[in-house]
Amino acid sequence: MTDRIADIWGDRTPHPKGSVWPARVDLHLENGLGEADVDRWVQSACVLCSNGCGCDIAVKDGRMVGVRGRAGDVVNHGRLGPKGLYGSTPWASSADRLTRPLVRDGGDLVETDWETAMGRVVEVSKKLLDENGPLTHGFYTSGQMFIEEYYTLAVLGKAGLGTPHMDGNTRLCTATSAAAFKESFGADGQPGSYTDIEHCDAVFLYGHNMAETQTVLWARILDRTRAADPPTLVCVDPRRTPVADEAERTGGVHLAPRVGTNLALMNGLTRELFANGWVDDEWVAAHTLGVDDLREVVEPYTPEKVAEICGVSSGDLCRAAAIFGESENVLSTVLQGFYQSHQATASAVAVHNLHLLRGLIGRPGSGVLQMNGQPTAQNNRECGADGDLPGFRNWNNPAHVQQLADLWNVDPLTIPHWAPPTNAMQIFNYAEKGSIELLWISATNPAVSMPESARIRRILSGDQCFVVVQDLFLTETAQLADVVLPAAGWGEKTGTFTNVNRTVHLSEKAVEPPGEARSDLDIFLMYARAMGFTDLDGAPLPSWTNPEEAFDAWRSATAGRPVDYTGLSYDKLRGPSGIPWPVNDQAPQGTDRLYTDPVFPTDTDQCETYGHDLLTGGAVTEEEHRAMAPNGRAFLKGAPYTPAHEQPSEDYPLLYTTGRTVYQFHTRTKTARARSLHDAAPDAWVELSPTDAEGLGISEGDLVEVRSPRGKIEVRARIGRVMAGAVFAPFHYGSWDLDDIAPGQQHRQANELTMTVWDPVSKQPYFKTAACRVTKLESGDRPAPAPTTAASAPARGSSVPPTEGGEATTSQILETTPTYANDPAAGTAHPAPTGTISGRS
């Protein structure tokens, strides 16, 4: 039995380079239950991070009572992380689930029936369409629904209503990932594969605390770094995380740049490749455009200049560059430390530049994983619920718009394509001003997760905009809505979703949703039917009525596009556990990595975007793009570093940055309802360096005020491992579980302090560059409620009790490792095993 709160990553299974990652099956059931007590196991995959670990749901007496990793799954080889083990099922039986629709009556939300609630939404919707047209409607969705639901929403929004105002909370976490892929390679889509971990000589992690955000993927890396022939790790992070510790243990480097200076660091690394002859000139000439311009941009960023800007050692910078320049195969991963910081897209593109300059892409061990933060964020982007056109089509290409018009049998002029899609930051601006008069929010909690929270609460609670929320619980956002629709969650509906490295899973319905809750698909279809949306022949739009029909429609939408699902079906996904797209006649078992040719989807008639200036966001025109004649070559793009919008000052001398902790997910809607996870990180805190804490007279556990020009929080201090001059706060904590909080008194909500400022290309807001000050309010009588197990560990010498207390789990390391489709270490592609593996079915 293992306490996976105390032991986050579980037992090690080290193995040599080039061999298959051994299988280890992790299992957790409710206390008192054994495997023999389970009525049935239902195929699914975990949705509590972006890794997409294959699992089976345990069902007992009509309830979900636990999970078990799938040994034959290509993603996790049977493993599950703490959130997956402890947090996957308890929320479903929570007494505070929404079970009936709610409507606002006299200032209060009161229960009603579906006909009344949807009738009110449809009445407002039709009135607004008649009076002012489709631009009155906005949709803000999630990274946690299914393909079938995203695609349905995209069709009813783009072809039913004709609104460009559609985006998701993916704008907050990984919009920069998509933008960077488009700028470099012409279209979204992860080039790399998780199997690159088994084949690389070095791993670079840029702003990516993988040890906490994707725990199973980190376990996969640990099983290589603890082997006899480990890869070298390089960590870029202002905090000292477990990733940083492992980097130094492997002989690598921890680069801790000042908050907001990522691009200067990347320009310095790029310059070192040129200066030391680590560029594959022949490959670059054949497969890229823009090398001379890039060389000119990065030339001023000498090691000494980078050290001055970033506060890193010039020697460490040169050492990191040498690891990249001299390693035979390099894997790079990127996450919020880059995406949510200053000059986000330019910094993420710079990672691509390093790989392109050396030709390290499209082969085992050499790739890029611009990570996601949510389990189905990739599908939001693929299906067009984020504003982009479905299937990675270009909104500025009339032929792409016509393809969708033909597919949906609608007038192409109905599909919004006269201007760029409206991003989430602008959607809330329009809702604030009243030009968006109906805002429909599904499966997300912007009252906690959006920057400058007080402003978001004012927008959602104002009379200028009718707000519809569909969710599992009465979240901080739902509390402000005019209509609340109870939704079914994971395990209570059937659908498909795609993880970070393009792997598609089928999640089967395991139990019935509570009360009158309905799936997001059924809710969207109910609205579409009530609105009377039809195609040119008068047939219902969308035409499908169930998840499998919706998936088949989505498959058709991907034909001929980079994101090709045409070779997939529900039946096929019930066989091998996890299949990476593209899946078609040329790749019937899926595709482990992209650009093995290496030919990129950059042709003007094929690409998803014509590109942008990375400094200003200015758009490249079709004519300019066509004149470059990319012909399947990737783009090398650069930009000079500029200082962040808000610099430290006498009043606000510290830099404020937000992030995640290993035991909570997003705004804790699910994880806080799991006892083990809640107890491990029960309340908010703020992290200070020992140097800053000493100067401010602050000790471990003291109650402090953290204030920016926009707001404040009052939380306990952890004297931890963040760099001097920086302050870190987890963003998960709102007010839904507090009984003694007055309206507007959000004393622990990290986004009270963040700015309404965003990247010029990806439009992703900057959560990691704000100025603040910290003031002691009272001495503490106990340590901060921060975990001790990962990046929030106290500084050395502290006597804080260790974090532990997880319910018992079991792990079984399989004596015979299964073979996995498309794994280069396993030889040729073949279906992964099904049926019984070491007694586990």
mmCIF file with all atom_site columns, N, CA, C and O in Angstrom, residues 703-733:
data_model
loop_
_atom_site.group_PDB
_atom_site.id
_atom_site.type_symbol
_atom_site.label_atom_id
_atom_site.label_alt_id
_atom_site.label_comp_id
_atom_site.label_asym_id
_atom_site.label_entity_id
_atom_site.label_seq_id
_atom_site.pdbx_PDB_ins_code
_atom_site.Cartn_x
_atom_site.Cartn_y
_atom_site.Cartn_z
_atom_site.occupancy
_atom_site.B_iso_or_equiv
_atom_site.pdbx_formal_charge
_atom_site.auth_seq_id
_atom_site.auth_comp_id
_atom_site.auth_asym_id
_atom_site.auth_atom_id
_atom_site.pdbx_PDB_model_num
ATOM 1   N N  . LEU A 1 703 ? 0.685  35.707 8.825  1.00 0.00 ? 703 LEU A N  1
ATOM 2   C CA . LEU A 1 703 ? -0.374 36.218 7.953  1.00 0.00 ? 703 LEU A CA 1
ATOM 3   C C  . LEU A 1 703 ? 0.119  37.494 7.300  1.00 0.00 ? 703 LEU A C  1
ATOM 4   O O  . LEU A 1 703 ? 0.570  38.432 7.994  1.00 0.00 ? 703 LEU A O  1
ATOM 5   N N  . VAL A 1 704 ? 0.069  37.548 5.963  1.00 0.00 ? 704 VAL A N  1
ATOM 6   C CA . VAL A 1 704 ? 0.594  38.702 5.235  1.00 0.00 ? 704 VAL A CA 1
ATOM 7   C C  . VAL A 1 704 ? -0.451 39.232 4.259  1.00 0.00 ? 704 VAL A C  1
ATOM 8   O O  . VAL A 1 704 ? -1.364 38.501 3.840  1.00 0.00 ? 704 VAL A O  1
ATOM 9   N N  . GLU A 1 705 ? -0.311 40.481 3.919  1.00 0.00 ? 705 GLU A N  1
ATOM 10  C CA . GLU A 1 705 ? -1.088 41.080 2.830  1.00 0.00 ? 705 GLU A CA 1
ATOM 11  C C  . GLU A 1 705 ? -0.183 41.194 1.615  1.00 0.00 ? 705 GLU A C  1
ATOM 12  O O  . GLU A 1 705 ? 0.942  41.694 1.710  1.00 0.00 ? 705 GLU A O  1
ATOM 13  N N  . VAL A 1 706 ? -0.666 40.707 0.477  1.00 0.00 ? 706 VAL A N  1
ATOM 14  C CA . VAL A 1 706 ? 0.034  40.877 -0.796 1.00 0.00 ? 706 VAL A CA 1
ATOM 15  C C  . VAL A 1 706 ? -0.838 41.794 -1.634 1.00 0.00 ? 706 VAL A C  1
ATOM 16  O O  . VAL A 1 706 ? -2.001 41.490 -1.906 1.00 0.00 ? 706 VAL A O  1
ATOM 17  N N  . ARG A 1 707 ? -0.295 42.912 -2.057 1.00 0.00 ? 707 ARG A N  1
ATOM 18  C CA . ARG A 1 707 ? -1.091 43.932 -2.740 1.00 0.00 ? 707 ARG A CA 1
ATOM 19  C C  . ARG A 1 707 ? -0.411 44.342 -4.037 1.00 0.00 ? 707 ARG A C  1
ATOM 20  O O  . ARG A 1 707 ? 0.815  44.518 -4.093 1.00 0.00 ? 707 ARG A O  1
ATOM 21  N N  . SER A 1 708 ? -1.222 44.499 -5.091 1.00 0.00 ? 708 SER A N  1
ATOM 22  C CA . SER A 1 708 ? -0.780 45.078 -6.365 1.00 0.00 ? 708 SER A CA 1
ATOM 23  C C  . SER A 1 708 ? -1.620 46.317 -6.625 1.00 0.00 ? 708 SER A C  1
ATOM 24  O O  . SER A 1 708 ? -2.539 46.620 -5.846 1.00 0.00 ? 708 SER A O  1
ATOM 25  N N  . PRO A 1 709 ? -1.379 47.040 -7.705 1.00 0.00 ? 709 PRO A N  1
ATOM 26  C CA . PRO A 1 709 ? -2.241 48.198 -8.003 1.00 0.00 ? 709 PRO A CA 1
ATOM 27  C C  . PRO A 1 709 ? -3.703 47.836 -8.237 1.00 0.00 ? 709 PRO A C  1
ATOM 28  O O  . PRO A 1 709 ? -4.550 48.724 -8.287 1.00 0.00 ? 709 PRO A O  1
ATOM 29  N N  . ARG A 1 710 ? -4.033 46.548 -8.352 1.00 0.00 ? 710 ARG A N  1
ATOM 30  C CA . ARG A 1 710 ? -5.406 46.146 -8.672 1.00 0.00 ? 710 ARG A CA 1
ATOM 31  C C  . ARG A 1 710 ? -6.163 45.518 -7.506 1.00 0.00 ? 710 ARG A C  1
ATOM 32  O O  . ARG A 1 710 ? -7.390 45.468 -7.519 1.00 0.00 ? 710 ARG A O  1
ATOM 33  N N  . GLY A 1 711 ? -5.481 45.013 -6.513 1.00 0.00 ? 711 GLY A N  1
ATOM 34  C CA . GLY A 1 711 ? -6.184 44.359 -5.428 1.00 0.00 ? 711 GLY A CA 1
ATOM 35  C C  . GLY A 1 711 ? -5.212 43.738 -4.450 1.00 0.00 ? 711 GLY A C  1
ATOM 36  O O  . GLY A 1 711 ? -3.994 43.931 -4.532 1.00 0.00 ? 711 GLY A O  1
ATOM 37  N N  . LYS A 1 712 ? -5.761 42.952 -3.508 1.00 0.00 ? 712 LYS A N  1
ATOM 38  C CA . LYS A 1 712 ? -4.931 42.355 -2.477 1.00 0.00 ? 712 LYS A CA 1
ATOM 39  C C  . LYS A 1 712 ? -5.472 40.988 -2.084 1.00 0.00 ? 712 LYS A C  1
ATOM 40  O O  . LYS A 1 712 ? -6.633 40.650 -2.337 1.00 0.00 ? 712 LYS A O  1
ATOM 41  N N  . ILE A 1 713 ? -4.623 40.205 -1.445 1.00 0.00 ? 713 ILE A N  1
ATOM 42  C CA . ILE A 1 713 ? -5.017 38.978 -0.771 1.00 0.00 ? 713 ILE A CA 1
ATOM 43  C C  . ILE A 1 713 ? -4.368 38.977 0.608  1.00 0.00 ? 713 ILE A C  1
ATOM 44  O O  . ILE A 1 713 ? -3.349 39.653 0.840  1.00 0.00 ? 713 ILE A O  1
ATOM 45  N N  . GLU A 1 714 ? -4.963 38.213 1.525  1.00 0.00 ? 714 GLU A N  1
ATOM 46  C CA . GLU A 1 714 ? -4.415 38.035 2.867  1.00 0.00 ? 714 GLU A CA 1
ATOM 47  C C  . GLU A 1 714 ? -4.288 36.541 3.119  1.00 0.00 ? 714 GLU A C  1
ATOM 48  O O  . GLU A 1 714 ? -5.291 35.836 3.253  1.00 0.00 ? 714 GLU A O  1
ATOM 49  N N  . VAL A 1 715 ? -3.055 36.053 3.132  1.00 0.00 ? 715 VAL A N  1
ATOM 50  C CA . VAL A 1 715 ? -2.789 34.621 3.230  1.00 0.00 ? 715 VAL A CA 1
ATOM 51  C C  . VAL A 1 715 ? -1.557 34.400 4.094  1.00 0.00 ? 715 VAL A C  1
ATOM 52  O O  . VAL A 1 715 ? -0.855 35.359 4.468  1.00 0.00 ? 715 VAL A O  1
ATOM 53  N N  . ARG A 1 716 ? -1.268 33.153 4.410  1.00 0.00 ? 716 ARG A N  1
ATOM 54  C CA . ARG A 1 716 ? -0.087 32.831 5.205  1.00 0.00 ? 716 ARG A CA 1
ATOM 55  C C  . ARG A 1 716 ? 1.143  32.663 4.304  1.00 0.00 ? 716 ARG A C  1
ATOM 56  O O  . ARG A 1 716 ? 1.033  32.265 3.147  1.00 0.00 ? 716 ARG A O  1
ATOM 57  N N  . ALA A 1 717 ? 2.292  32.982 4.868  1.00 0.00 ? 717 ALA A N  1
ATOM 58  C CA . ALA A 1 717 ? 3.538  32.996 4.106  1.00 0.00 ? 717 ALA A CA 1
ATOM 59  C C  . ALA A 1 717 ? 4.283  31.678 4.243  1.00 0.00 ? 717 ALA A C  1
ATOM 60  O O  . ALA A 1 717 ? 4.439  31.157 5.352  1.00 0.00 ? 717 ALA A O  1
ATOM 61  N N  . ARG A 1 718 ? 4.745  31.160 3.130  1.00 0.00 ? 718 ARG A N  1
ATOM 62  C CA . ARG A 1 718 ? 5.702  30.059 3.087  1.00 0.00 ? 718 ARG A CA 1
ATOM 63  C C  . ARG A 1 718 ? 7.057  30.647 2.720  1.00 0.00 ? 718 ARG A C  1
ATOM 64  O O  . ARG A 1 718 ? 7.200  31.297 1.676  1.00 0.00 ? 718 ARG A O  1
ATOM 65  N N  . ILE A 1 719 ? 8.013  30.459 3.593  1.00 0.00 ? 719 ILE A N  1
ATOM 66  C CA . ILE A 1 719 ? 9.380  30.873 3.267  1.00 0.00 ? 719 ILE A CA 1
ATOM 67  C C  . ILE A 1 719 ? 9.991  29.719 2.499  1.00 0.00 ? 719 ILE A C  1
ATOM 68  O O  . ILE A 1 719 ? 10.347 28.678 3.063  1.00 0.00 ? 719 ILE A O  1
ATOM 69  N N  . GLY A 1 720 ? 10.070 29.898 1.192  1.00 0.00 ? 720 GLY A N  1
ATOM 70  C CA . GLY A 1 720 ? 10.351 28.763 0.334  1.00 0.00 ? 720 GLY A CA 1
ATOM 71  C C  . GLY A 1 720 ? 11.515 28.960 -0.597 1.00 0.00 ? 720 GLY A C  1
ATOM 72  O O  . GLY A 1 720 ? 12.511 29.614 -0.258 1.00 0.00 ? 720 GLY A O  1
ATOM 73  N N  . ARG A 1 721 ? 11.387 28.412 -1.809 1.00 0.00 ? 721 ARG A N  1
ATOM 74  C CA . ARG A 1 721 ? 12.518 28.301 -2.726 1.00 0.00 ? 721 ARG A CA 1
ATOM 75  C C  . ARG A 1 721 ? 12.341 29.139 -3.989 1.00 0.00 ? 721 ARG A C  1
ATOM 76  O O  . ARG A 1 721 ? 12.996 28.895 -4.996 1.00 0.00 ? 721 ARG A O  1
ATOM 77  N N  . VAL A 1 722 ? 11.464 30.134 -3.927 1.00 0.00 ? 722 VAL A N  1
ATOM 78  C CA . VAL A 1 722 ? 11.332 31.068 -5.034 1.00 0.00 ? 722 VAL A CA 1
ATOM 79  C C  . VAL A 1 722 ? 12.547 31.991 -5.039 1.00 0.00 ? 722 VAL A C  1
ATOM 80  O O  . VAL A 1 722 ? 13.190 32.207 -4.001 1.00 0.00 ? 722 VAL A O  1
ATOM 81  N N  . MET A 1 723 ? 12.901 32.521 -6.198 1.00 0.00 ? 723 MET A N  1
ATOM 82  C CA . MET A 1 723 ? 14.073 33.385 -6.289 1.00 0.00 ? 723 MET A CA 1
ATOM 83  C C  . MET A 1 723 ? 13.818 34.706 -5.568 1.00 0.00 ? 723 MET A C  1
ATOM 84  O O  . MET A 1 723 ? 12.678 35.160 -5.428 1.00 0.00 ? 723 MET A O  1
ATOM 85  N N  . ALA A 1 724 ? 14.874 35.347 -5.084 1.00 0.00 ? 724 ALA A N  1
ATOM 86  C CA . ALA A 1 724 ? 14.762 36.641 -4.426 1.00 0.00 ? 724 ALA A CA 1
ATOM 87  C C  . ALA A 1 724 ? 14.154 37.661 -5.386 1.00 0.00 ? 724 ALA A C  1
ATOM 88  O O  . ALA A 1 724 ? 14.470 37.683 -6.576 1.00 0.00 ? 724 ALA A O  1
ATOM 89  N N  . GLY A 1 725 ? 13.246 38.478 -4.852 1.00 0.00 ? 725 GLY A N  1
ATOM 90  C CA . GLY A 1 725 ? 12.588 39.493 -5.664 1.00 0.00 ? 725 GLY A CA 1
ATOM 91  C C  . GLY A 1 725 ? 11.288 39.048 -6.275 1.00 0.00 ? 725 GLY A C  1
ATOM 92  O O  . GLY A 1 725 ? 10.557 39.850 -6.857 1.00 0.00 ? 725 GLY A O  1
ATOM 93  N N  . ALA A 1 726 ? 10.962 37.751 -6.146 1.00 0.00 ? 726 ALA A N  1
ATOM 94  C CA . ALA A 1 726 ? 9.728  37.209 -6.720 1.00 0.00 ? 726 ALA A CA 1
ATOM 95  C C  . ALA A 1 726 ? 8.818  36.679 -5.609 1.00 0.00 ? 726 ALA A C  1
ATOM 96  O O  . ALA A 1 726 ? 9.287  36.259 -4.546 1.00 0.00 ? 726 ALA A O  1
ATOM 97  N N  . VAL A 1 727 ? 7.531  36.719 -5.880 1.00 0.00 ? 727 VAL A N  1
ATOM 98  C CA . VAL A 1 727 ? 6.512  36.221 -4.961 1.00 0.00 ? 727 VAL A CA 1
ATOM 99  C C  . VAL A 1 727 ? 5.618  35.273 -5.761 1.00 0.00 ? 727 VAL A C  1
ATOM 100 O O  . VAL A 1 727 ? 5.187  35.610 -6.860 1.00 0.00 ? 727 VAL A O  1
ATOM 101 N N  . PHE A 1 728 ? 5.346  34.089 -5.216 1.00 0.00 ? 728 PHE A N  1
ATOM 102 C CA . PHE A 1 728 ? 4.520  33.103 -5.913 1.00 0.00 ? 728 PHE A CA 1
ATOM 103 C C  . PHE A 1 728 ? 3.251  32.828 -5.124 1.00 0.00 ? 728 PHE A C  1
ATOM 104 O O  . PHE A 1 728 ? 3.282  32.656 -3.901 1.00 0.00 ? 728 PHE A O  1
ATOM 105 N N  . ALA A 1 729 ? 2.097  32.746 -5.847 1.00 0.00 ? 729 ALA A N  1
ATOM 106 C CA . ALA A 1 729 ? 0.834  32.392 -5.220 1.00 0.00 ? 729 ALA A CA 1
ATOM 107 C C  . ALA A 1 729 ? 0.095  31.390 -6.097 1.00 0.00 ? 729 ALA A C  1
ATOM 108 O O  . ALA A 1 729 ? 0.023  31.568 -7.313 1.00 0.00 ? 729 ALA A O  1
ATOM 109 N N  . PRO A 1 730 ? -0.490 30.326 -5.519 1.00 0.00 ? 730 PRO A N  1
ATOM 110 C CA . PRO A 1 730 ? -1.314 29.394 -6.304 1.00 0.00 ? 730 PRO A CA 1
ATOM 111 C C  . PRO A 1 730 ? -2.652 30.041 -6.629 1.00 0.00 ? 730 PRO A C  1
ATOM 112 O O  . PRO A 1 730 ? -3.230 30.743 -5.804 1.00 0.00 ? 730 PRO A O  1
ATOM 113 N N  . PHE A 1 731 ? -3.157 29.783 -7.848 1.00 0.00 ? 731 PHE A N  1
ATOM 114 C CA . PHE A 1 731 ? -4.355 30.485 -8.307 1.00 0.00 ? 731 PHE A CA 1
ATOM 115 C C  . PHE A 1 731 ? -5.656 29.747 -8.020 1.00 0.00 ? 731 PHE A C  1
ATOM 116 O O  . PHE A 1 731 ? -6.742 30.233 -8.316 1.00 0.00 ? 731 PHE A O  1
ATOM 117 N N  . HIS A 1 732 ? -5.601 28.560 -7.421 1.00 0.00 ? 732 HIS A N  1
ATOM 118 C CA . HIS A 1 732 ? -6.760 27.662 -7.335 1.00 0.00 ? 732 HIS A CA 1
ATOM 119 C C  . HIS A 1 732 ? -7.882 28.142 -6.418 1.00 0.00 ? 732 HIS A C  1
ATOM 120 O O  . HIS A 1 732 ? -9.024 27.706 -6.569 1.00 0.00 ? 732 HIS A O  1
ATOM 121 N N  . TYR A 1 733 ? -7.578 29.001 -5.470 1.00 0.00 ? 733 TYR A N  1
ATOM 122 C CA . TYR A 1 733 ? -8.460 29.186 -4.323 1.00 0.00 ? 733 TYR A CA 1
ATOM 123 C C  . TYR A 1 733 ? -9.415 30.359 -4.501 1.00 0.00 ? 733 TYR A C  1
ATOM 124 O O  . TYR A 1 733 ? -8.998 31.513 -4.587 1.00 0.00 ? 733 TYR A O  1
#
